[in-house]
Amino acid sequence: MTTVELPKDKLPAIKIAAMPKDTNPGGSIFGGWIMSQIDIAAGITALERAKGRVVTVAVNSMEFHEPVFVGDVISCYADVVKTGNTSITIKVEVYAERNPSNKEIVKVTQAELTFVALDENRKPRQLPNLDTE
Ligand SMILES: CC(C)(COP(=O)(O)OP(=O)(O)OC[C@H]1O[C@@H](n2cnc3c(N)ncnc32)[C@H](O)[C@@H]1OP(=O)(O)O)[C@@H](O)C(=O)NCCC(=O)NCCS
């Protein structure tokens, strides 16, 4: 386990504590719970870029580097890495903070997901230009 620092120049899209109900039969945190947090974090970031409704179209990659344990506080940092006509690709890096009296920070997961902006008929919608923000 390598202890790292949290990214200094940005805020996490979400921060949440891992609870006992989120465990797998082995006692660590269920990977599906972490994937759900990643989808939420990436979805918020895609929605902000699209200025409206988005859906997940693909999980391009997902790597679990270290386990997450009950009581860990996980932070999901999400960045837009690519945009197309209607699609937005987001990279998410997940860090776990544990042992508050002698804090350890571990990068636990990394993922890349693609979202599509939708119109009111749930059809792909052209992304707004960044320079109109
Ligand atoms: C997202 C959805 C509207 C796309 O419809 P579609 O007819 O495939 O749309 P298109 O072929 O025009 O593709 C739209 C964009 O998505 C991208 N895309 C489609 N499939 C993709 C894939 N597997 N991986 C990455 N990008 C993909 C296309 O490249 C295109 O990007 P661009 O406009 O930036 O060039 C449709 O597939 C859908 O509704 N899926 C269900 C989404 C959902 O419910 N997600 C939650 C899962 S529980």
PDB file of C-alpha atoms and ligand atoms in Angstrom:
ATOM      1  CA  MET A   1       0.000   0.000   0.000  1.00  0.00           C
ATOM      2  CA  THR A   2       1.433   3.362  -1.075  1.00  0.00           C
ATOM      3  CA  THR A   3       0.331   6.429   0.861  1.00  0.00           C
ATOM      4  CA  VAL A   4      -0.205   9.448  -1.393  1.00  0.00           C
ATOM      5  CA  GLU A   5      -1.552  13.012  -1.145  1.00  0.00           C
ATOM      6  CA  LEU A   6      -4.956  14.159  -2.363  1.00  0.00           C
ATOM      7  CA  PRO A   7      -4.870  16.323  -5.512  1.00  0.00           C
ATOM      8  CA  LYS A   8      -4.246  19.907  -4.332  1.00  0.00           C
ATOM      9  CA  ASP A   9      -5.608  21.924  -7.235  1.00  0.00           C
ATOM     10  CA  LYS A  10      -9.179  20.599  -7.418  1.00  0.00           C
ATOM     11  CA  LEU A  11     -12.140  19.449  -5.379  1.00  0.00           C
ATOM     12  CA  PRO A  12     -13.668  15.963  -5.487  1.00  0.00           C
ATOM     13  CA  ALA A  13     -16.958  15.600  -7.354  1.00  0.00           C
ATOM     14  CA  ILE A  14     -18.178  13.532  -4.388  1.00  0.00           C
ATOM     15  CA  LYS A  15     -16.883  12.497  -0.962  1.00  0.00           C
ATOM     16  CA  ILE A  16     -18.589   9.747   1.021  1.00  0.00           C
ATOM     17  CA  ALA A  17     -17.923   7.323   3.893  1.00  0.00           C
ATOM     18  CA  ALA A  18     -17.985   3.560   3.253  1.00  0.00           C
ATOM     19  CA  MET A  19     -20.562   1.977   5.596  1.00  0.00           C
ATOM     20  CA  PRO A  20     -20.965  -1.579   6.961  1.00  0.00           C
ATOM     21  CA  LYS A  21     -23.954  -2.160   4.612  1.00  0.00           C
ATOM     22  CA  ASP A  22     -21.605  -1.697   1.635  1.00  0.00           C
ATOM     23  CA  THR A  23     -19.390  -4.707   2.403  1.00  0.00           C
ATOM     24  CA  ASN A  24     -18.879  -7.890   0.420  1.00  0.00           C
ATOM     25  CA  PRO A  25     -18.795 -11.378   2.026  1.00  0.00           C
ATOM     26  CA  GLY A  26     -15.028 -10.976   2.486  1.00  0.00           C
ATOM     27  CA  GLY A  27     -15.485  -7.952   4.735  1.00  0.00           C
ATOM     28  CA  SER A  28     -14.092  -5.233   2.475  1.00  0.00           C
ATOM     29  CA  ILE A  29     -16.239  -2.845   0.442  1.00  0.00           C
ATOM     30  CA  PHE A  30     -18.275  -4.257  -2.462  1.00  0.00           C
ATOM     31  CA  GLY A  31     -16.814  -3.211  -5.821  1.00  0.00           C
ATOM     32  CA  GLY A  32     -20.296  -2.452  -7.152  1.00  0.00           C
ATOM     33  CA  TRP A  33     -20.734   0.238  -4.479  1.00  0.00           C
ATOM     34  CA  ILE A  34     -17.483   1.891  -5.573  1.00  0.00           C
ATOM     35  CA  MET A  35     -18.570   1.661  -9.235  1.00  0.00           C
ATOM     36  CA  SER A  36     -21.845   3.347  -8.329  1.00  0.00           C
ATOM     37  CA  GLN A  37     -20.008   6.246  -6.637  1.00  0.00           C
ATOM     38  CA  ILE A  38     -17.778   6.567  -9.706  1.00  0.00           C
ATOM     39  CA  ASP A  39     -20.806   6.687 -12.023  1.00  0.00           C
ATOM     40  CA  ILE A  40     -22.395   9.400  -9.838  1.00  0.00           C
ATOM     41  CA  ALA A  41     -19.182  11.480  -9.700  1.00  0.00           C
ATOM     42  CA  ALA A  42     -18.579  11.182 -13.443  1.00  0.00           C
ATOM     43  CA  GLY A  43     -22.271  11.846 -14.152  1.00  0.00           C
ATOM     44  CA  ILE A  44     -22.225  15.112 -12.167  1.00  0.00           C
ATOM     45  CA  THR A  45     -19.149  16.268 -14.092  1.00  0.00           C
ATOM     46  CA  ALA A  46     -20.657  15.274 -17.453  1.00  0.00           C
ATOM     47  CA  LEU A  47     -23.949  16.981 -16.593  1.00  0.00           C
ATOM     48  CA  GLU A  48     -22.091  20.204 -15.770  1.00  0.00           C
ATOM     49  CA  ARG A  49     -20.237  20.080 -19.110  1.00  0.00           C
ATOM     50  CA  ALA A  50     -23.389  19.192 -21.060  1.00  0.00           C
ATOM     51  CA  LYS A  51     -25.533  21.723 -19.161  1.00  0.00           C
ATOM     52  CA  GLY A  52     -28.318  19.169 -19.054  1.00  0.00           C
ATOM     53  CA  ARG A  53     -29.329  15.535 -19.034  1.00  0.00           C
ATOM     54  CA  VAL A  54     -26.691  12.872 -19.708  1.00  0.00           C
ATOM     55  CA  VAL A  55     -26.591   9.072 -19.611  1.00  0.00           C
ATOM     56  CA  THR A  56     -23.736   6.641 -19.224  1.00  0.00           C
ATOM     57  CA  VAL A  57     -23.117   4.925 -22.570  1.00  0.00           C
ATOM     58  CA  ALA A  58     -19.896   3.056 -21.735  1.00  0.00           C
ATOM     59  CA  VAL A  59     -17.504   2.148 -18.951  1.00  0.00           C
ATOM     60  CA  ASN A  60     -14.271   2.158 -20.927  1.00  0.00           C
ATOM     61  CA  SER A  61     -12.017   1.003 -18.103  1.00  0.00           C
ATOM     62  CA  MET A  62     -12.113   0.263 -14.391  1.00  0.00           C
ATOM     63  CA  GLU A  63      -9.105  -0.672 -12.276  1.00  0.00           C
ATOM     64  CA  PHE A  64      -9.252  -1.578  -8.599  1.00  0.00           C
ATOM     65  CA  HIS A  65      -5.753  -0.990  -7.212  1.00  0.00           C
ATOM     66  CA  GLU A  66      -6.412  -1.373  -3.468  1.00  0.00           C
ATOM     67  CA  PRO A  67      -9.332  -2.523  -1.292  1.00  0.00           C
ATOM     68  CA  VAL A  68     -11.658  -0.080   0.483  1.00  0.00           C
ATOM     69  CA  PHE A  69     -12.661  -0.759   4.091  1.00  0.00           C
ATOM     70  CA  VAL A  70     -15.584   0.216   6.347  1.00  0.00           C
ATOM     71  CA  GLY A  71     -14.991   3.729   7.680  1.00  0.00           C
ATOM     72  CA  ASP A  72     -12.791   4.821   4.786  1.00  0.00           C
ATOM     73  CA  VAL A  73     -13.757   8.230   3.407  1.00  0.00           C
ATOM     74  CA  ILE A  74     -13.557   8.043  -0.349  1.00  0.00           C
ATOM     75  CA  SER A  75     -13.131  11.042  -2.646  1.00  0.00           C
ATOM     76  CA  CYS A  76     -13.898  10.733  -6.366  1.00  0.00           C
ATOM     77  CA  TYR A  77     -12.039  13.262  -8.540  1.00  0.00           C
ATOM     78  CA  ALA A  78     -13.531  13.542 -12.021  1.00  0.00           C
ATOM     79  CA  ASP A  79     -12.139  15.326 -15.079  1.00  0.00           C
ATOM     80  CA  VAL A  80     -13.347  15.703 -18.652  1.00  0.00           C
ATOM     81  CA  VAL A  81     -10.673  14.115 -20.841  1.00  0.00           C
ATOM     82  CA  LYS A  82     -12.440  14.176 -24.216  1.00  0.00           C
ATOM     83  CA  THR A  83     -15.549  15.572 -25.857  1.00  0.00           C
ATOM     84  CA  GLY A  84     -17.173  14.710 -29.176  1.00  0.00           C
ATOM     85  CA  ASN A  85     -20.339  15.994 -30.820  1.00  0.00           C
ATOM     86  CA  THR A  86     -22.639  14.552 -28.169  1.00  0.00           C
ATOM     87  CA  SER A  87     -20.305  12.502 -25.951  1.00  0.00           C
ATOM     88  CA  ILE A  88     -18.154  13.352 -22.951  1.00  0.00           C
ATOM     89  CA  THR A  89     -15.432  11.058 -21.642  1.00  0.00           C
ATOM     90  CA  ILE A  90     -14.587  11.398 -17.963  1.00  0.00           C
ATOM     91  CA  LYS A  91     -11.640  10.052 -15.988  1.00  0.00           C
ATOM     92  CA  VAL A  92     -12.304   9.323 -12.314  1.00  0.00           C
ATOM     93  CA  GLU A  93      -9.646   8.755  -9.671  1.00  0.00           C
ATOM     94  CA  VAL A  94     -10.761   7.487  -6.266  1.00  0.00           C
ATOM     95  CA  TYR A  95      -8.805   8.013  -3.064  1.00  0.00           C
ATOM     96  CA  ALA A  96      -9.542   6.493   0.363  1.00  0.00           C
ATOM     97  CA  GLU A  97      -8.655   8.301   3.597  1.00  0.00           C
ATOM     98  CA  ARG A  98      -8.390   6.080   6.670  1.00  0.00           C
ATOM     99  CA  ASN A  99      -6.992   5.954  10.211  1.00  0.00           C
ATOM    100  CA  PRO A 100      -7.747   9.620  11.110  1.00  0.00           C
ATOM    101  CA  SER A 101      -5.313   9.726  14.077  1.00  0.00           C
ATOM    102  CA  ASN A 102      -2.440   8.942  11.718  1.00  0.00           C
ATOM    103  CA  LYS A 103      -4.052   9.604   8.348  1.00  0.00           C
ATOM    104  CA  GLU A 104      -3.292   7.369   5.394  1.00  0.00           C
ATOM    105  CA  ILE A 105      -4.431   8.238   1.869  1.00  0.00           C
ATOM    106  CA  VAL A 106      -4.508   5.515  -0.754  1.00  0.00           C
ATOM    107  CA  LYS A 107      -5.432   5.694  -4.431  1.00  0.00           C
ATOM    108  CA  VAL A 108      -7.873   2.798  -4.671  1.00  0.00           C
ATOM    109  CA  THR A 109      -9.552   2.931  -8.072  1.00  0.00           C
ATOM    110  CA  GLN A 110      -9.330   4.578 -11.471  1.00  0.00           C
ATOM    111  CA  ALA A 111     -11.932   4.521 -14.222  1.00  0.00           C
ATOM    112  CA  GLU A 112     -12.928   6.101 -17.510  1.00  0.00           C
ATOM    113  CA  LEU A 113     -16.569   6.438 -18.571  1.00  0.00           C
ATOM    114  CA  THR A 114     -18.355   7.961 -21.552  1.00  0.00           C
ATOM    115  CA  PHE A 115     -21.633   9.861 -21.302  1.00  0.00           C
ATOM    116  CA  VAL A 116     -23.989  11.122 -23.989  1.00  0.00           C
ATOM    117  CA  ALA A 117     -25.947  14.377 -23.710  1.00  0.00           C
ATOM    118  CA  LEU A 118     -29.647  13.808 -24.361  1.00  0.00           C
ATOM    119  CA  ASP A 119     -32.478  16.031 -25.537  1.00  0.00           C
ATOM    120  CA  GLU A 120     -36.055  15.937 -24.254  1.00  0.00           C
ATOM    121  CA  ASN A 121     -36.759  12.913 -26.494  1.00  0.00           C
ATOM    122  CA  ARG A 122     -33.795  10.999 -25.031  1.00  0.00           C
ATOM    123  CA  LYS A 123     -31.905  11.363 -28.311  1.00  0.00           C
ATOM    124  CA  PRO A 124     -28.228  12.427 -28.484  1.00  0.00           C
ATOM    125  CA  ARG A 125     -27.865  16.206 -28.265  1.00  0.00           C
ATOM    126  CA  GLN A 126     -25.011  18.420 -29.522  1.00  0.00           C
ATOM    127  CA  LEU A 127     -22.825  19.596 -26.617  1.00  0.00           C
ATOM    128  CA  PRO A 128     -22.874  23.327 -25.916  1.00  0.00           C
ATOM    129  CA  ASN A 129     -19.692  25.215 -26.833  1.00  0.00           C
ATOM    130  CA  LEU A 130     -17.385  25.913 -23.927  1.00  0.00           C
ATOM    131  CA  ASP A 131     -16.953  29.537 -25.036  1.00  0.00           C
ATOM    132  CA  THR A 132     -20.657  30.219 -24.456  1.00  0.00           C
ATOM    133  CA  GLU A 133     -20.195  29.581 -20.718  1.00  0.00           C
TER     134      GLU A 133
HETATM  135  C1  LIG B   1     -26.758   6.758 -25.151  1.00  0.00           C
HETATM  136  C2  LIG B   1     -27.682   6.473 -26.325  1.00  0.00           C
HETATM  137  C3  LIG B   1     -28.774   7.542 -26.368  1.00  0.00           C
HETATM  138  C4  LIG B   1     -26.809   6.577 -27.575  1.00  0.00           C
HETATM  139  O1  LIG B   1     -27.637   6.308 -28.666  1.00  0.00           O
HETATM  140  P1  LIG B   1     -26.970   5.920 -30.086  1.00  0.00           P
HETATM  141  O2  LIG B   1     -28.073   5.800 -31.051  1.00  0.00           O
HETATM  142  O3  LIG B   1     -26.002   4.815 -29.888  1.00  0.00           O
HETATM  143  O4  LIG B   1     -26.211   7.256 -30.409  1.00  0.00           O
HETATM  144  P2  LIG B   1     -25.041   7.482 -31.438  1.00  0.00           P
HETATM  145  O5  LIG B   1     -24.646   6.255 -32.182  1.00  0.00           O
HETATM  146  O6  LIG B   1     -25.465   8.695 -32.217  1.00  0.00           O
HETATM  147  O7  LIG B   1     -23.816   7.878 -30.498  1.00  0.00           O
HETATM  148  C5  LIG B   1     -23.880   9.041 -29.702  1.00  0.00           C
HETATM  149  C6  LIG B   1     -22.494   9.296 -29.139  1.00  0.00           C
HETATM  150  O8  LIG B   1     -22.173   8.243 -28.237  1.00  0.00           O
HETATM  151  C7  LIG B   1     -20.923   7.663 -28.602  1.00  0.00           C
HETATM  152  N1  LIG B   1     -20.962   6.242 -28.280  1.00  0.00           N
HETATM  153  C8  LIG B   1     -21.941   5.353 -28.614  1.00  0.00           C
HETATM  154  N2  LIG B   1     -21.626   4.142 -28.132  1.00  0.00           N
HETATM  155  C9  LIG B   1     -20.447   4.282 -27.484  1.00  0.00           C
HETATM  156  C10 LIG B   1     -19.591   3.391 -26.783  1.00  0.00           C
HETATM  157  N3  LIG B   1     -19.903   2.101 -26.639  1.00  0.00           N
HETATM  158  N4  LIG B   1     -18.470   3.879 -26.241  1.00  0.00           N
HETATM  159  C11 LIG B   1     -18.130   5.174 -26.354  1.00  0.00           C
HETATM  160  N5  LIG B   1     -18.902   6.092 -27.012  1.00  0.00           N
HETATM  161  C12 LIG B   1     -20.037   5.617 -27.569  1.00  0.00           C
HETATM  162  C13 LIG B   1     -20.797   7.910 -30.108  1.00  0.00           C
HETATM  163  O9  LIG B   1     -19.455   7.859 -30.512  1.00  0.00           O
HETATM  164  C14 LIG B   1     -21.391   9.294 -30.220  1.00  0.00           C
HETATM  165  O10 LIG B   1     -20.428  10.254 -29.791  1.00  0.00           O
HETATM  166  P3  LIG B   1     -20.227  11.679 -30.557  1.00  0.00           P
HETATM  167  O11 LIG B   1     -21.571  12.255 -30.847  1.00  0.00           O
HETATM  168  O12 LIG B   1     -19.484  12.527 -29.574  1.00  0.00           O
HETATM  169  O13 LIG B   1     -19.445  11.392 -31.799  1.00  0.00           O
HETATM  170  C15 LIG B   1     -28.355   5.066 -26.255  1.00  0.00           C
HETATM  171  O14 LIG B   1     -27.367   4.072 -26.515  1.00  0.00           O
HETATM  172  C16 LIG B   1     -28.963   4.828 -24.899  1.00  0.00           C
HETATM  173  O15 LIG B   1     -30.003   5.403 -24.560  1.00  0.00           O
HETATM  174  N6  LIG B   1     -28.338   3.946 -24.085  1.00  0.00           N
HETATM  175  C17 LIG B   1     -28.808   3.695 -22.734  1.00  0.00           C
HETATM  176  C18 LIG B   1     -28.150   4.693 -21.768  1.00  0.00           C
HETATM  177  C19 LIG B   1     -28.524   4.382 -20.334  1.00  0.00           C
HETATM  178  O16 LIG B   1     -29.661   4.137 -20.035  1.00  0.00           O
HETATM  179  N7  LIG B   1     -27.505   4.422 -19.458  1.00  0.00           N
HETATM  180  C20 LIG B   1     -27.689   4.056 -18.088  1.00  0.00           C
HETATM  181  C21 LIG B   1     -27.355   2.625 -17.930  1.00  0.00           C
HETATM  182  S1  LIG B   1     -28.205   1.934 -16.574  1.00  0.00           S
END
